[in-house]
Amino acid sequence: MSNSDKLRSAAEQLGPDGLSDLRSRAAENFGTTGFPTTRMEDWKYTDLSIASDISVAALDDFRVDLPPSYEIPDIEAHWLIISNGSPQVGGLSAIDGVDIALLSEADVDLQFDLPLADLNLALLSDGLKLTVNAGVNVDKPVGLLFFDDADTDSLVSQGRVIIDVQKGASVQVIEFHTTRGDARKYANVFVDLNIEDNARVDYARLQARDLSAVQTARLSVAAGRDATLRHFALDTGGKLVRNDLVIDIAKTGADVEFNGLYLADAGQHVDNHTRVDHRVGPAHSKQEYRGIIKGRAVWNGKAVVHEGADGTDAQQANHNLLMSERAEINAKPELEIYAEDVKCSHGTTVGQLDENAVFYLRTRCLDEEQARRLMTHAFAMGVAHRCPIDACTTWVDSHVEDALNALVAEDAK
Amino acid sequence: MLDIKNLSASVGGAEILHDLSLSVGTGEVHAIMGPNGSGKSTLAQVIAGRDDYEVTGGSVTLDGEDLLDLDPEERAREGVFLGFQYPVEIPGVNNAYLLKAAVNAQRAHRGLDEIDAFEFLKLAKEKMALLGMDQKFLNRGVNEGFSGGEKKRNEILQMAMLEPRLAILDETDSGLDIDALKAVAHGVNALRSPERSIVLVTHYQRLLDYIQPDHVHVLSGGKIVRSGDKTLATELEERGYDWLKEAANG
């Protein structure tokens, strides 16, 4: 059987249900396109052949009935569980003001414009649709737990969530990615977030997968009139990680701010692509990503100010700390401006710790390792403190500290 | 206290200090003056342990202990304090955190327990009052966004907290207006003690109007070309440095 046939067969095994037609269409599409390759500009530095290898191995012995497995993180939230790609209906707790439905039972319009979206649909056992009702202020964060567990057989999992935040509502969303088990895992996750007029979303994407895991994830945001988004992304895990954050501003007054911190140890590859489309003005977007790198990282931040989007204010910054001579960063800010009256800025830096500051701290009695650790920590926390969800703060602080200690400690060896 | 014998040091192959000797007795305040490029800052940095400079000869001892063998943090814990000409801004590192970490590293070196949080705050507030510093500086990033005067006061605050045996203050007067200069001088004078030696590195005599030195040395071309009492500083202010450079070369 060819790989396309295996994909079609797997898609069939997942039905029959309300998604059957979509799955078979998506499987056909993906059979033609396949994975993105490094010949494509958007994928120049990130080679997905390992994701392809894991997928092929998983399809060889495809199972639709994987037992659920998860462990709730120590963060206070209404947790919704997606284990090995399957929403755990039994674990769905009711949340005041939020309607929760399975995609197979909901009336939704799913896109077919990207190969990875096709792969996602073709192998999607099911997804979730959340509707935050107009005017509701949800009492505590809604957590989406993507938990993958595989001990022996390679695992490929798809996650799909659609979140509609209706007019004037306000919600905090945590997207949490983690794994268990030694087998190779590839997760492909799509989240669509629609923020209607005057609504507000605080969002934290926390990725702490194991160091052999592969992840491709995409969050697409549509921002309504005077909508507000505060987004923070943290990546410490994964062997190969690619995140896309795509924000579309088609109504005036939107205010979006997104910040991220990525740690890439030796052997890790972390790629963050962001894109903001300012279709109208005035609107405001601001992003800052910081990286601490021993392995490889990619940051590509694109802001497009379309014709007529006057009054746009778009700022982007990316700062990288290289912790080893073999560390590599491909950083690319891109501003495309087709409007007249705009305020845009971008800045990218790549460097090492300021040796003058290290010496300064040593003259204040701190030993060299302590000085380097303190400065690296301060660099990381400078952006981690902008995580907009207080319930995550303790977890983020201690997780970043542990990850940094692991990254710095290897220097001593 | 501090004994420097025949010290030579170079950076990138260029010798900056030549065969320099200097003794600073316990409890004494010495001023080292000299034109730009004479090696004043290099001397201060070599004593503190900056490894950009290569020591090619001579010795530096503190109460008989060889300093050149020690890392910068070991020297600091032994009681050497360097007040920087350009204090470094470290965004994200909290000023109070650094002060406490510094005090605790020094206490650990002396075999003492960590300072109690309440004691620390009390001590810091007391020293800040001495320097006319607002307490809000404790919660700001180290020197982050501080004015020139605030940075220099912060240096003296660190000195006051660490209570060094030997303090070397490098151009502590540069970039200060008269009020800030008086505040810094007041802080330094309050820290004068029979157990503590202070070396003031300065280009101008101005600072010495407020902190009276016991001895004044002139550094030129990487060595000490003249030593005297505080009247030497006044003489330098009137005559400049050129006559000494000529004397040294001739």
Coordinates of C-alpha atoms in Angstrom, one line a residue, chain A residues 73-256:
Chain A
P73 CA -1.0 20.3 35.1
D74 CA -0.7 22.1 38.3
I75 CA -2.5 25.1 37.1
E76 CA -5.9 26.2 38.2
A77 CA -8.3 26.0 35.2
H78 CA -11.3 24.3 33.7
W79 CA -9.3 21.6 31.9
L80 CA -10.5 20.0 28.6
I81 CA -8.5 17.0 27.6
I82 CA -7.3 16.0 24.2
S83 CA -5.4 12.7 24.7
N84 CA -3.5 11.3 21.8
G85 CA -5.7 13.5 19.5
S86 CA -9.0 12.5 21.0
P87 CA -11.2 14.8 23.0
Q88 CA -12.2 13.1 26.2
V89 CA -15.9 13.6 26.3
G90 CA -16.2 12.0 29.7
G91 CA -13.8 14.5 31.1
L92 CA -15.6 17.5 29.7
S93 CA -16.7 19.6 32.6
A94 CA -19.5 22.2 32.2
I95 CA -18.2 25.7 32.2
D96 CA -20.7 28.5 33.0
G97 CA -21.2 30.7 29.9
V98 CA -19.3 28.4 27.6
D99 CA -20.9 26.0 25.1
I100 CA -18.8 23.0 24.3
A101 CA -19.5 20.7 21.4
L102 CA -17.6 18.0 19.4
L103 CA -16.7 19.1 15.9
S104 CA -18.4 15.9 14.5
E105 CA -21.6 17.1 16.0
A106 CA -21.2 20.8 15.4
D107 CA -22.0 22.8 12.3
V108 CA -18.6 24.2 11.4
D109 CA -16.7 25.4 8.4
L110 CA -13.2 24.0 8.3
Q111 CA -10.5 25.3 5.9
F112 CA -8.6 23.4 3.3
D113 CA -5.9 25.7 2.3
L114 CA -2.8 24.2 3.9
P115 CA -1.2 20.8 3.6
L116 CA -0.9 20.4 7.3
A117 CA -4.5 21.4 7.8
D118 CA -5.4 18.6 5.4
L119 CA -3.3 16.1 7.3
N120 CA -5.0 17.4 10.5
L121 CA -8.5 16.8 9.1
A122 CA -7.7 13.5 7.4
L123 CA -6.6 12.0 10.7
L124 CA -8.8 13.9 13.1
S125 CA -10.7 11.6 15.3
D126 CA -12.6 14.6 16.6
G127 CA -12.2 18.2 17.8
L128 CA -13.8 20.7 20.0
K129 CA -15.8 23.8 19.5
L130 CA -16.1 26.3 22.3
T131 CA -18.4 29.2 22.3
V132 CA -18.0 31.8 24.9
N133 CA -21.4 33.5 25.1
A134 CA -21.8 37.2 24.5
G135 CA -20.9 39.4 27.5
V136 CA -19.7 36.5 29.7
N137 CA -16.6 36.9 31.8
V138 CA -15.4 33.3 32.3
D139 CA -14.6 32.8 36.0
K140 CA -11.3 30.9 35.5
P141 CA -9.0 30.0 32.6
V142 CA -10.1 27.4 30.1
G143 CA -7.3 24.9 29.7
L144 CA -6.8 22.8 26.6
L145 CA -4.6 19.9 27.5
F146 CA -2.9 18.2 24.6
F147 CA -1.4 15.1 26.1
D148 CA 0.3 12.4 24.0
D149 CA 1.3 9.1 25.5
A150 CA 3.1 6.4 23.6
D151 CA 5.6 3.9 24.9
T152 CA 6.5 1.6 22.0
D153 CA 4.6 2.4 18.8
S154 CA 5.1 5.7 17.0
L155 CA 2.2 8.1 17.5
V156 CA 0.7 10.7 15.3
S157 CA -2.0 12.9 16.8
Q158 CA -4.2 15.6 15.5
G159 CA -5.7 18.4 17.6
R160 CA -8.3 20.8 16.4
V161 CA -10.2 23.4 18.5
I162 CA -12.4 26.2 17.4
I163 CA -13.0 29.0 19.9
D164 CA -15.6 31.6 19.3
V165 CA -15.6 34.4 21.8
Q166 CA -18.8 36.4 21.2
K167 CA -19.3 40.1 21.6
G168 CA -18.1 41.7 24.8
A169 CA -17.1 38.4 26.3
S170 CA -13.8 37.8 28.1
V171 CA -11.9 34.6 28.6
Q172 CA -8.4 33.2 29.4
V173 CA -7.3 30.2 27.4
I174 CA -4.3 28.0 28.2
E175 CA -3.1 25.7 25.5
F176 CA -0.8 23.1 27.2
H177 CA 1.3 20.6 25.3
T178 CA 3.0 17.7 27.0
T179 CA 3.9 14.0 26.5
R180 CA 4.6 10.8 28.3
G181 CA 6.4 7.7 27.1
D182 CA 9.5 6.9 25.1
A183 CA 8.1 6.3 21.6
R184 CA 8.4 8.9 18.8
K185 CA 5.4 11.3 18.7
Y186 CA 4.3 13.8 16.2
A187 CA 1.5 16.2 17.1
N188 CA -0.2 18.5 14.6
V189 CA -2.5 21.0 16.2
F190 CA -4.8 23.7 14.8
V191 CA -6.7 26.2 16.8
D192 CA -9.0 28.9 15.4
L193 CA -9.8 31.8 17.6
N194 CA -12.5 34.2 16.7
I195 CA -12.6 37.3 18.9
E196 CA -15.8 39.2 18.2
D197 CA -16.3 42.9 18.7
N198 CA -15.3 44.3 22.1
A199 CA -14.3 40.8 23.4
R200 CA -11.0 40.1 25.2
V201 CA -8.8 37.0 25.2
D202 CA -5.8 36.3 27.3
Y203 CA -4.0 33.3 25.8
A204 CA -1.0 31.2 26.9
R205 CA 0.5 28.5 24.8
L206 CA 2.8 26.4 27.0
Q207 CA 4.8 23.7 25.2
A208 CA 6.7 21.2 27.4
R209 CA 6.9 18.1 25.3
D210 CA 9.6 15.5 25.7
L211 CA 12.9 16.0 23.8
S212 CA 12.1 13.5 21.1
A213 CA 8.7 14.9 20.2
V214 CA 7.8 16.7 17.1
Q215 CA 5.1 19.4 16.9
T216 CA 3.5 21.6 14.3
A217 CA 0.9 24.0 15.7
R218 CA -1.0 26.8 14.2
L219 CA -3.2 29.4 15.9
S220 CA -5.3 31.5 13.6
V221 CA -6.9 34.6 15.1
A222 CA -9.6 36.9 13.7
A223 CA -9.9 40.0 15.7
G224 CA -13.1 42.0 15.7
R225 CA -13.8 45.7 16.3
D226 CA -12.0 46.9 19.4
A227 CA -11.1 43.3 20.3
T228 CA -8.2 42.7 22.6
L229 CA -5.7 39.8 22.5
R230 CA -2.8 39.2 24.9
H231 CA -0.9 36.1 23.9
F232 CA 2.2 34.5 25.4
A233 CA 4.0 31.4 24.0
L234 CA 6.5 29.3 25.8
D235 CA 8.5 26.5 24.2
T236 CA 11.0 24.5 26.2
G237 CA 10.4 21.0 24.8
G238 CA 10.4 19.1 21.6
K239 CA 13.0 17.9 19.2
L240 CA 11.5 19.7 16.3
V241 CA 8.8 22.4 16.9
R242 CA 7.1 24.7 14.5
N243 CA 4.5 27.2 15.6
D244 CA 2.6 29.5 13.4
L245 CA 0.6 32.4 15.0
V246 CA -1.5 34.2 12.4
I247 CA -3.6 37.2 13.3
D248 CA -6.0 38.9 11.0
I249 CA -7.2 42.4 11.8
A250 CA -10.1 43.2 9.5
K251 CA -11.9 45.6 11.8
T252 CA -10.8 48.8 13.5
G253 CA -9.6 49.3 17.0
A254 CA -8.1 45.9 17.6
D255 CA -5.3 45.7 20.1
V256 CA -3.1 42.6 20.0

